[in-house]
Every structure is written in C-alpha cells, then in structure tokens.
Amino acid sequence: MRFVFKFTCCVLCLIAAGLWIADRAFPLHDNSAGGAATVVLDRNGEPLRTFADHNGVWRYPVSIDQVSPRYIDALLTYEDRYFYQHPGVNPLSLLRAGWQWFSEGRIISGGSTLTMQVARLHYPSPRSVRGKLQQILRALQLEWHLSKDEILTLYLNKAPFGGTIEGVQAASLQYLQKPASQLRFSEAALLAVLPQAPSRLRPDRHPKLAQQYRDKVLDRLLSFQIWGEESVKRAKQEDVAVWPLSNPIHAPLLSRRLKQSEPENKVIRSTIDSGIQQQFSDQIKRYVSRQAKGISAAALLVDNQSRQVISYVGSADFLNEQRFGHVDMVTAIRSPGSTLKPFLYGLSLDDSLIHSESLLADVPIVTGQYRPGNFSQGFSGPVSASSALQRSLNLPFVQMIQHYDSQRFANKLDHVGASLRIPGGRANPAIILGGAGSSLEHLVTLYTSLANSGRVAPLKYSVAGGVEDAGDDESGQLPRQLMSTEAAWITWNALANIDPPDQFIDGYSRAHLPKIGWKTGTSWDYRDVWAVGVSKRYTLGVWLGRPDGSPMEKTMGRVLAGPLLFQLYQLLESEADTITKPEDVVEQSVCWPDGRVVMSSDQACDQIRVAYTIAKNTPRTLDPEPLGQNRFYNPQYNYLVDQQSGLRVTRECDIGPMKSQSSFVWPAAMEPWISKQWRRDERIPLFNSECKTILQTSALLRLHGINPQQVYHTNGLEMIEVDVRAEGREGSLNWYLNGKLLEGSSNKQKLTLQGGQTYQLYVQSISGASAQIEFIVL
C-alpha cells in the first residue's frame, strides 16, 4: 500500500510539473489553420449547398448532441475506451505501444489517446520522441483547462477524413450526403476508422479496404457488447458505398444569400423542402429550355400559415451563363406590370370606394398628359370592378387610383414592408400599371395576405428566423394589416374566378388543382412577365424575362408565365380546402349606373347586378372624371323644360311657363357602349330652338365613312385606306384605333388597314363627347 501511495504521488507530481512546464512553454491557443466552412441544410437536415472556408477546407462546426450516438460509441470503443477515465494520457497504452515498437521494430498499435490526437491536430509536432513528449504535455494541458466533452467536440470538428475534409459533419455530408446525426450502424463504424489513415482508407477511392477496416470496428463493438449481434451482422452486410465527392447545388442562390446574411452561422438550416425544390428546379429548367436565348425564370413558394419559403428558384439554370444563372431574380427589382392591381382593388373596398360590381369606365382619359391604354385591343366602356380586375384592364384602375391617391397607395405598401422603388420618389397613377420597381419576393409577400385575413408578415428562409430584407422592421410589430379580412376574401374570390391559361399544357389535370386566385402582369416593352397564385395553403409566384433587362418578343404574362405557374402547382399535393368567406361579406343586388343597393323604382337602375359587399356597404359609382370636384357620380340630371313644348330651356329664355324635370343618365364617356334607350339623347329633350342663347350642346359626336359592323373584303394581304369623319363637336379630337392613339387631332382621319382583323375606332373630344364604331376587314 505504501508503494502504491508513493507511486501515485510521484505520478501526480509529474503531471503537475508537466502542466506547469506546458503552460509556460506552450501557451494554450488554437493553431488550426483556416476558419469554418458553411453548409446550408433543408428543413429536414439534408444538405442544399456547402461552402469551403477561405483555405479551401471543408469543415462544419458540430456539437456532441448533433452527432449520432452510434458514432460516439464506435469512436470511443475503437480509439479510446478509457477516454472519460484517464487524465489525457493512458500510461498502459503508451507502454504497450512502446514495447510492440521495440520488439517488432515497427508500430503495431498506437498509444495515443483522443486527447493526444486533439493535441496533435491543433498543435502539430514532429514525429519524434521530442514531438511525442510535447504531445503528451499538450494533452495534459488540454485536460487541465477543458472538460472531456469540450475535448471530444474538438476532435469531432478537427479529425481528418481525407483531402480537405475535416470533422465528422463534413465527412458525413461529403461522403454520405447526410448530416452526422443520421448515421446508420455501418456508416458510424466507417467514419470512426477513417481518421486512422484518411488517404489510404478514403471510401470513394478504396471502398474494399475501407470496408475491411470498418468491419474491424464492428467486431470490436460486438466483442465489448456495445452493439448487439444482429445490429453488427446487418451492418456488415452493407457494402461501403459513398457519394462521389461533389458539392450539392440545390437552392444555390438562396444558400448564397443565407450565407451572406448569417455569416456567424456555419450550419444554417433553411425552410426549404428539398423534394419540392428539386421538382420545381427541374420543371423550370425544362420550361425555359424551350424559350429564346437569354431568358431566365424564378419561382418562390411560401406556406401561407407559417410564411416559410418552401422552394426558392432564383434562376432557371444556375450553371448556365447564357441565361445569367448566377443572377438571383427573386430579389431583383423589376417592373411588376399589373400585379399590384389586386391590392388597389382590396384597399378601395375598405375605403368604401367600390364594391365588387361597382361601375367603372374603360374609356380613354381626356385630361392630363398621361394617356394609358390596355394591352387588349380597344376599349370596353362600362365594366364592373371585378371584371376589370379579372381582365386586367388598365384604364379602370387608373380611374380607381386617382380616387384613392397614388401616394397613399404607395405608403400602404411601404407600411407592410413591400416598398416600391418609384422614379423620382413621388408616386403617380402609373405605379398601378407597373411604373415602379418591385421584386418577386415582395409580390409574393403581399399576395400571402389574401390567404391570411389581409395581414402581411416577412417571409422566413431559415429555421432560426429569416432574411431581414424581406420586409422585417425594427419595431417587431409585424404582421401588419394591409386590408381587412373581408376585402382580402373578395379580392381572392375575384382572382379565383379567372380561368386557367389556355396554354396550360396537355397532360396536366386541372381537376387535381386546388382553387387558386391568380394574377398575371406584363411590364413595358415585354421585359418581364409575372404570375402569382394563392391557394389556401400556398402562395406561389413566378417571373420570366431577361436578367439584363432587354425586352422579349411580344408576349403576355398569361401566355408565358401563367402556364408555368399552373405546372408548378400541379407538382404540389392537392388541397381540398378553400379560403373561408367571412361572415361580413354579404351579397347585395345593386343598380347600374347608380351603384348603390336596389331600393326603389325611382332609382337609376337600368341594370341590376349581384355584388359582394363589406357589411352591406354599397357606395355610389365613382366619377369617371377623378380630377373633378366630385368623388362619386350622381346619375340624376336636372333641367328645365317648356311646359308647352316639353323642350329644354334655361331661365334666360322668355318663352312661357317652365317646369323642372330630371332624368337618370349614364356617364357621358360610356355613351357609345350602352343601349340606345339609355343614352342622353333619348332621355333628355333637345333645346327649344326659340331659346336663341342656347347652343345645341347635347349633340353627340357622330362618325361618317364607316357603318357599324361594316365588312371590307380584301385578298388578305393588301392594305386598304378608308376615310372617316367626325361631326358634332368643334375643337381638337383624339382618335384611337384598337386602343392605339393615332396622329392628328382634326375631325378627319385616313385609316390604313390590314386584312384579317376586327377593328374598333373610337374618337373623343376634349369636352368628353365620344363615339365608337366596330368593323371588320377580311
């Protein structure tokens, strides 16, 4: 006993002396080269993309609880059974290894503990007796300053696995394409033995040799009864099969973005579903391969309830330089075309400007320098608000935003974190037609409000949070209310009644699709086309165009982006549910041209339509001249008539008794499109010719030279010329052929027409009088 006591005291003194020497001769600091690499994982922990550190080393930080217990069992059993008992050095192991080396003349087994291996990895020393002593001192020093778990964690992150691969997480991701937390028995044993001879045992180069050494580990685990016989037997039956060393490239642009936004995180778990991501990427790549050179595409899929981004395709083909695959078009600022119209529609519902069937004017705007037109040919005259949204008519929404106020609309979007980039900084009516900059990210963020009771919140890209530029603010008050629950549903319902695109490719079942509210957009000169869809579960947005900003050939969002949107929806699981209608959304019968609910027979009620309203609120028709003094149009027109003749007079006329009368009339700008019995010249008498001071201003414009529905016959190739003349107004006129403003402002026009088309000719005076006619050239 005395001998044991003296021997223990000597050992303790030597250890204490060694620690004292080590702390002074070898200060404790990390000499490991390079920093940590970065890996971006999907929502289930599968790798999306990996990034080496600045020295080209692949190493991803990992803690003990992030590594499979099977690997810890295999590692400690094979490398250092007494790791948690020894003080950093195992004297018996050193003596055994030294004796084997002395007697055999070569190294039979190592005597290094895991702590000594960590010391060698972090503080390299020469392979000599002096180097071994230095390693021992370092091991003692590590044990003194660090806990056992901290030392084990250093090994897990620094052990060599061949080439530039360091650490068990990097080895598992590179060789097995899975995180170290998901290792099977055979995989855990393989990774436990690789650091012994990482180059000689590399499983991608020497799978048979690696399998032999793996089986040695399995045998030892069985002999020490760490793993059961059945588990070891099944593990041995598995061949060593690893992935070729390559970096996964799934959601590469999002991975790059997350790496830049979260530089302190070396293992980033995203919200991406890799299965959906791969399907979307493949489908978009195939779709765009049929498009012209330089065209790319982007898509963003969001879970409405969690607002997590499920798929993020920033370009059509990341490795295709001709299609600018490295440019992330999810965040690129582009003209959104007509995709903002649903939000003006919803905000106008909340502002009691409209209900779903409010009467709007699809007619040219007379006042001001801004002259928008429609992508479709010609004008439609009177249209409902919902029809204008579904058909994406421009002129009714210009009328609407002038009543709502352009800057106020821009401020609303800014408030919920979807700011527009407006040239000059001051909003104008053009923003509702795409005259401002937005991104696919912001548009999808806005559209999620239609499935979330009108609320907008930032999208989430990683489990830890999200990318702040998606609309987060410093106040933490999001989500924010963009529109009411009722307005959101009425807007979505209008969009859900738009038919899928005609170009939806055969072979895709429309019956499989959920009910989708969707909207397309086309920017000026066909530089961008968009389609955004909202179902109860998902919001999906797509963009197509050339990232360099050059225009495409003439196309439309419905034609190019719409089919891709529905093809991608087809890849998702079918949804049975639809967005529930709020209780305060009430159907009401309303009158045109008045706009209000049907109340009595003395109302302006030439047409009755059924509208969705918020709490039975039915505002009057908006004034088609939004720059005037009145916000709403009053269809009641009051005038004086001569009691004897019944003709119109004024108080200045001295021709006999007068009486007041009134008639309900439609806005003058809509006259060319309404039934003849509803027109002003049918409902309002002409002026009495004896009232000399009155001009006959009731006369409308009349077109001569072409009859309504006239057909001109040609051989289909030749151009014909037709002279047309307008009568009934003095002053300059605006002429429109199929919605395009013609040159010249006199009362005469010479039209040059091509065969095989239907034409609409529309003329308008500066006072608002108008006439239109349709004809055909065959």
Short mmCIF file of N, CA and C in Angstrom, two decimals, residues 619-680:
data_model
loop_
_atom_site.label_atom_id
_atom_site.label_comp_id
_atom_site.label_asym_id
_atom_site.label_seq_id
_atom_site.Cartn_x
_atom_site.Cartn_y
_atom_site.Cartn_z
N PRO A 619 -71.33 51.66 -52.05
CA PRO A 619 -71.09 53.06 -52.45
C PRO A 619 -71.58 53.33 -53.86
N ARG A 620 -71.81 54.60 -54.14
CA ARG A 620 -72.21 55.01 -55.47
C ARG A 620 -71.07 54.81 -56.47
N THR A 621 -71.40 54.89 -57.72
CA THR A 621 -70.41 54.77 -58.79
C THR A 621 -69.40 55.90 -58.71
N LEU A 622 -68.11 55.55 -58.88
CA LEU A 622 -67.07 56.57 -58.89
C LEU A 622 -67.24 57.47 -60.10
N ASP A 623 -66.93 58.73 -59.92
CA ASP A 623 -66.98 59.68 -61.03
C ASP A 623 -65.90 59.31 -62.05
N PRO A 624 -66.26 59.09 -63.32
CA PRO A 624 -65.25 58.76 -64.32
C PRO A 624 -64.23 59.86 -64.54
N GLU A 625 -64.51 61.05 -64.06
CA GLU A 625 -63.55 62.15 -64.17
C GLU A 625 -62.99 62.42 -62.77
N PRO A 626 -61.97 61.66 -62.35
CA PRO A 626 -61.50 61.72 -60.97
C PRO A 626 -60.84 63.03 -60.59
N LEU A 627 -60.48 63.84 -61.59
CA LEU A 627 -59.85 65.11 -61.27
C LEU A 627 -60.87 66.22 -61.05
N GLY A 628 -62.15 65.87 -61.17
CA GLY A 628 -63.19 66.85 -60.91
C GLY A 628 -63.43 67.04 -59.43
N GLN A 629 -64.51 67.77 -59.11
CA GLN A 629 -64.80 68.09 -57.70
C GLN A 629 -65.50 66.94 -56.98
N ASN A 630 -66.16 66.07 -57.70
CA ASN A 630 -66.97 65.02 -57.07
C ASN A 630 -66.22 63.70 -57.06
N ARG A 631 -66.32 63.00 -55.93
CA ARG A 631 -65.71 61.68 -55.83
C ARG A 631 -66.64 60.63 -56.46
N PHE A 632 -67.94 60.81 -56.27
CA PHE A 632 -68.91 59.85 -56.78
C PHE A 632 -69.80 60.50 -57.83
N TYR A 633 -70.25 59.68 -58.73
CA TYR A 633 -71.06 60.15 -59.84
C TYR A 633 -72.53 60.17 -59.43
N ASN A 634 -73.19 61.29 -59.70
CA ASN A 634 -74.62 61.42 -59.45
C ASN A 634 -75.37 61.28 -60.77
N PRO A 635 -76.12 60.19 -60.95
CA PRO A 635 -76.78 59.97 -62.24
C PRO A 635 -78.01 60.84 -62.46
N GLN A 636 -78.43 61.56 -61.45
CA GLN A 636 -79.64 62.37 -61.62
C GLN A 636 -79.27 63.69 -62.30
N TYR A 637 -79.85 63.92 -63.47
CA TYR A 637 -79.56 65.12 -64.26
C TYR A 637 -80.81 66.01 -64.25
N ASN A 638 -80.69 67.22 -63.67
CA ASN A 638 -81.82 68.16 -63.53
C ASN A 638 -81.78 69.21 -64.65
N TYR A 639 -82.94 69.59 -65.15
CA TYR A 639 -83.01 70.58 -66.22
C TYR A 639 -84.42 71.18 -66.24
N LEU A 640 -84.60 72.26 -67.02
CA LEU A 640 -85.88 72.94 -67.18
C LEU A 640 -86.45 72.63 -68.56
N VAL A 641 -87.78 72.54 -68.62
CA VAL A 641 -88.43 72.34 -69.92
C VAL A 641 -89.57 73.35 -70.06
N ASP A 642 -89.86 73.65 -71.30
CA ASP A 642 -91.01 74.48 -71.64
C ASP A 642 -92.26 73.61 -71.47
N GLN A 643 -93.19 74.09 -70.63
CA GLN A 643 -94.36 73.27 -70.33
C GLN A 643 -95.19 72.97 -71.57
N GLN A 644 -95.16 73.83 -72.53
CA GLN A 644 -96.00 73.63 -73.70
C GLN A 644 -95.36 72.65 -74.68
N SER A 645 -94.09 72.85 -74.99
CA SER A 645 -93.44 72.01 -75.99
C SER A 645 -92.73 70.81 -75.39
N GLY A 646 -92.38 70.89 -74.13
CA GLY A 646 -91.61 69.83 -73.48
C GLY A 646 -90.14 69.85 -73.82
N LEU A 647 -89.67 70.90 -74.55
CA LEU A 647 -88.25 71.02 -74.91
C LEU A 647 -87.48 71.74 -73.82
N ARG A 648 -86.18 71.54 -73.83
CA ARG A 648 -85.34 72.13 -72.79
C ARG A 648 -85.20 73.64 -73.00
N VAL A 649 -85.14 74.32 -71.85
CA VAL A 649 -84.93 75.76 -71.86
C VAL A 649 -84.06 76.12 -70.67
N THR A 650 -83.69 77.40 -70.60
CA THR A 650 -82.99 77.90 -69.42
C THR A 650 -83.80 79.07 -68.88
N ARG A 651 -83.43 79.52 -67.72
CA ARG A 651 -84.17 80.61 -67.10
C ARG A 651 -84.02 81.90 -67.89
N GLU A 652 -82.97 81.99 -68.74
CA GLU A 652 -82.80 83.20 -69.53
C GLU A 652 -83.78 83.24 -70.71
N CYS A 653 -84.40 82.13 -71.03
CA CYS A 653 -85.34 82.08 -72.15
C CYS A 653 -86.70 82.65 -71.71
N ASP A 654 -87.24 83.55 -72.51
CA ASP A 654 -88.52 84.17 -72.15
C ASP A 654 -89.57 83.68 -73.14
N ILE A 655 -89.98 82.42 -72.98
CA ILE A 655 -90.92 81.84 -73.96
C ILE A 655 -92.15 81.25 -73.29
N GLY A 656 -92.31 81.42 -72.01
CA GLY A 656 -93.51 80.91 -71.37
C GLY A 656 -93.20 80.13 -70.10
N PRO A 657 -94.24 79.48 -69.53
CA PRO A 657 -94.06 78.74 -68.27
C PRO A 657 -93.03 77.60 -68.42
N MET A 658 -92.27 77.39 -67.33
CA MET A 658 -91.26 76.33 -67.29
C MET A 658 -91.53 75.43 -66.10
N LYS A 659 -90.97 74.25 -66.19
CA LYS A 659 -91.03 73.36 -65.04
C LYS A 659 -89.72 72.56 -64.95
N SER A 660 -89.40 72.11 -63.74
CA SER A 660 -88.18 71.33 -63.51
C SER A 660 -88.44 69.86 -63.79
N GLN A 661 -87.46 69.21 -64.40
CA GLN A 661 -87.51 67.77 -64.64
C GLN A 661 -86.13 67.17 -64.37
N SER A 662 -86.11 65.89 -64.23
CA SER A 662 -84.82 65.20 -64.04
C SER A 662 -84.87 63.86 -64.73
N SER A 663 -83.71 63.39 -65.14
CA SER A 663 -83.57 62.06 -65.75
C SER A 663 -82.31 61.41 -65.19
N PHE A 664 -82.34 60.09 -65.17
CA PHE A 664 -81.16 59.36 -64.76
C PHE A 664 -80.34 59.02 -66.00
N VAL A 665 -79.08 59.41 -65.99
CA VAL A 665 -78.23 59.22 -67.17
C VAL A 665 -76.93 58.53 -66.77
N TRP A 666 -76.36 57.87 -67.74
CA TRP A 666 -75.06 57.24 -67.56
C TRP A 666 -73.96 58.28 -67.76
N PRO A 667 -72.75 58.03 -67.23
CA PRO A 667 -71.65 58.95 -67.52
C PRO A 667 -71.47 59.13 -69.02
N ALA A 668 -71.22 60.35 -69.42
CA ALA A 668 -71.15 60.66 -70.85
C ALA A 668 -70.09 59.84 -71.56
N ALA A 669 -68.97 59.52 -70.87
CA ALA A 669 -67.89 58.79 -71.51
C ALA A 669 -68.30 57.38 -71.90
N MET A 670 -69.37 56.85 -71.30
CA MET A 670 -69.80 55.48 -71.59
C MET A 670 -70.87 55.41 -72.66
N GLU A 671 -71.35 56.55 -73.14
CA GLU A 671 -72.47 56.60 -74.08
C GLU A 671 -72.31 55.69 -75.30
N PRO A 672 -71.11 55.62 -75.92
CA PRO A 672 -71.02 54.80 -77.14
C PRO A 672 -71.26 53.32 -76.91
N TRP A 673 -71.20 52.85 -75.67
CA TRP A 673 -71.28 51.41 -75.41
C TRP A 673 -72.63 50.97 -74.82
N ILE A 674 -73.44 51.89 -74.37
CA ILE A 674 -74.68 51.49 -73.70
C ILE A 674 -75.82 51.40 -74.72
N SER A 675 -76.89 50.75 -74.28
CA SER A 675 -78.06 50.60 -75.17
C SER A 675 -78.62 51.96 -75.56
N LYS A 676 -79.18 52.02 -76.74
CA LYS A 676 -79.67 53.29 -77.26
C LYS A 676 -80.70 53.92 -76.36
N GLN A 677 -81.60 53.12 -75.74
CA GLN A 677 -82.66 53.69 -74.91
C GLN A 677 -82.14 54.31 -73.63
N TRP A 678 -80.89 54.04 -73.28
CA TRP A 678 -80.31 54.61 -72.06
C TRP A 678 -79.50 55.87 -72.32
N ARG A 679 -79.34 56.23 -73.59
CA ARG A 679 -78.48 57.36 -73.91
C ARG A 679 -79.17 58.69 -73.61
N ARG A 680 -78.35 59.71 -73.49
CA ARG A 680 -78.86 61.02 -73.09
C ARG A 680 -79.81 61.61 -74.13
#
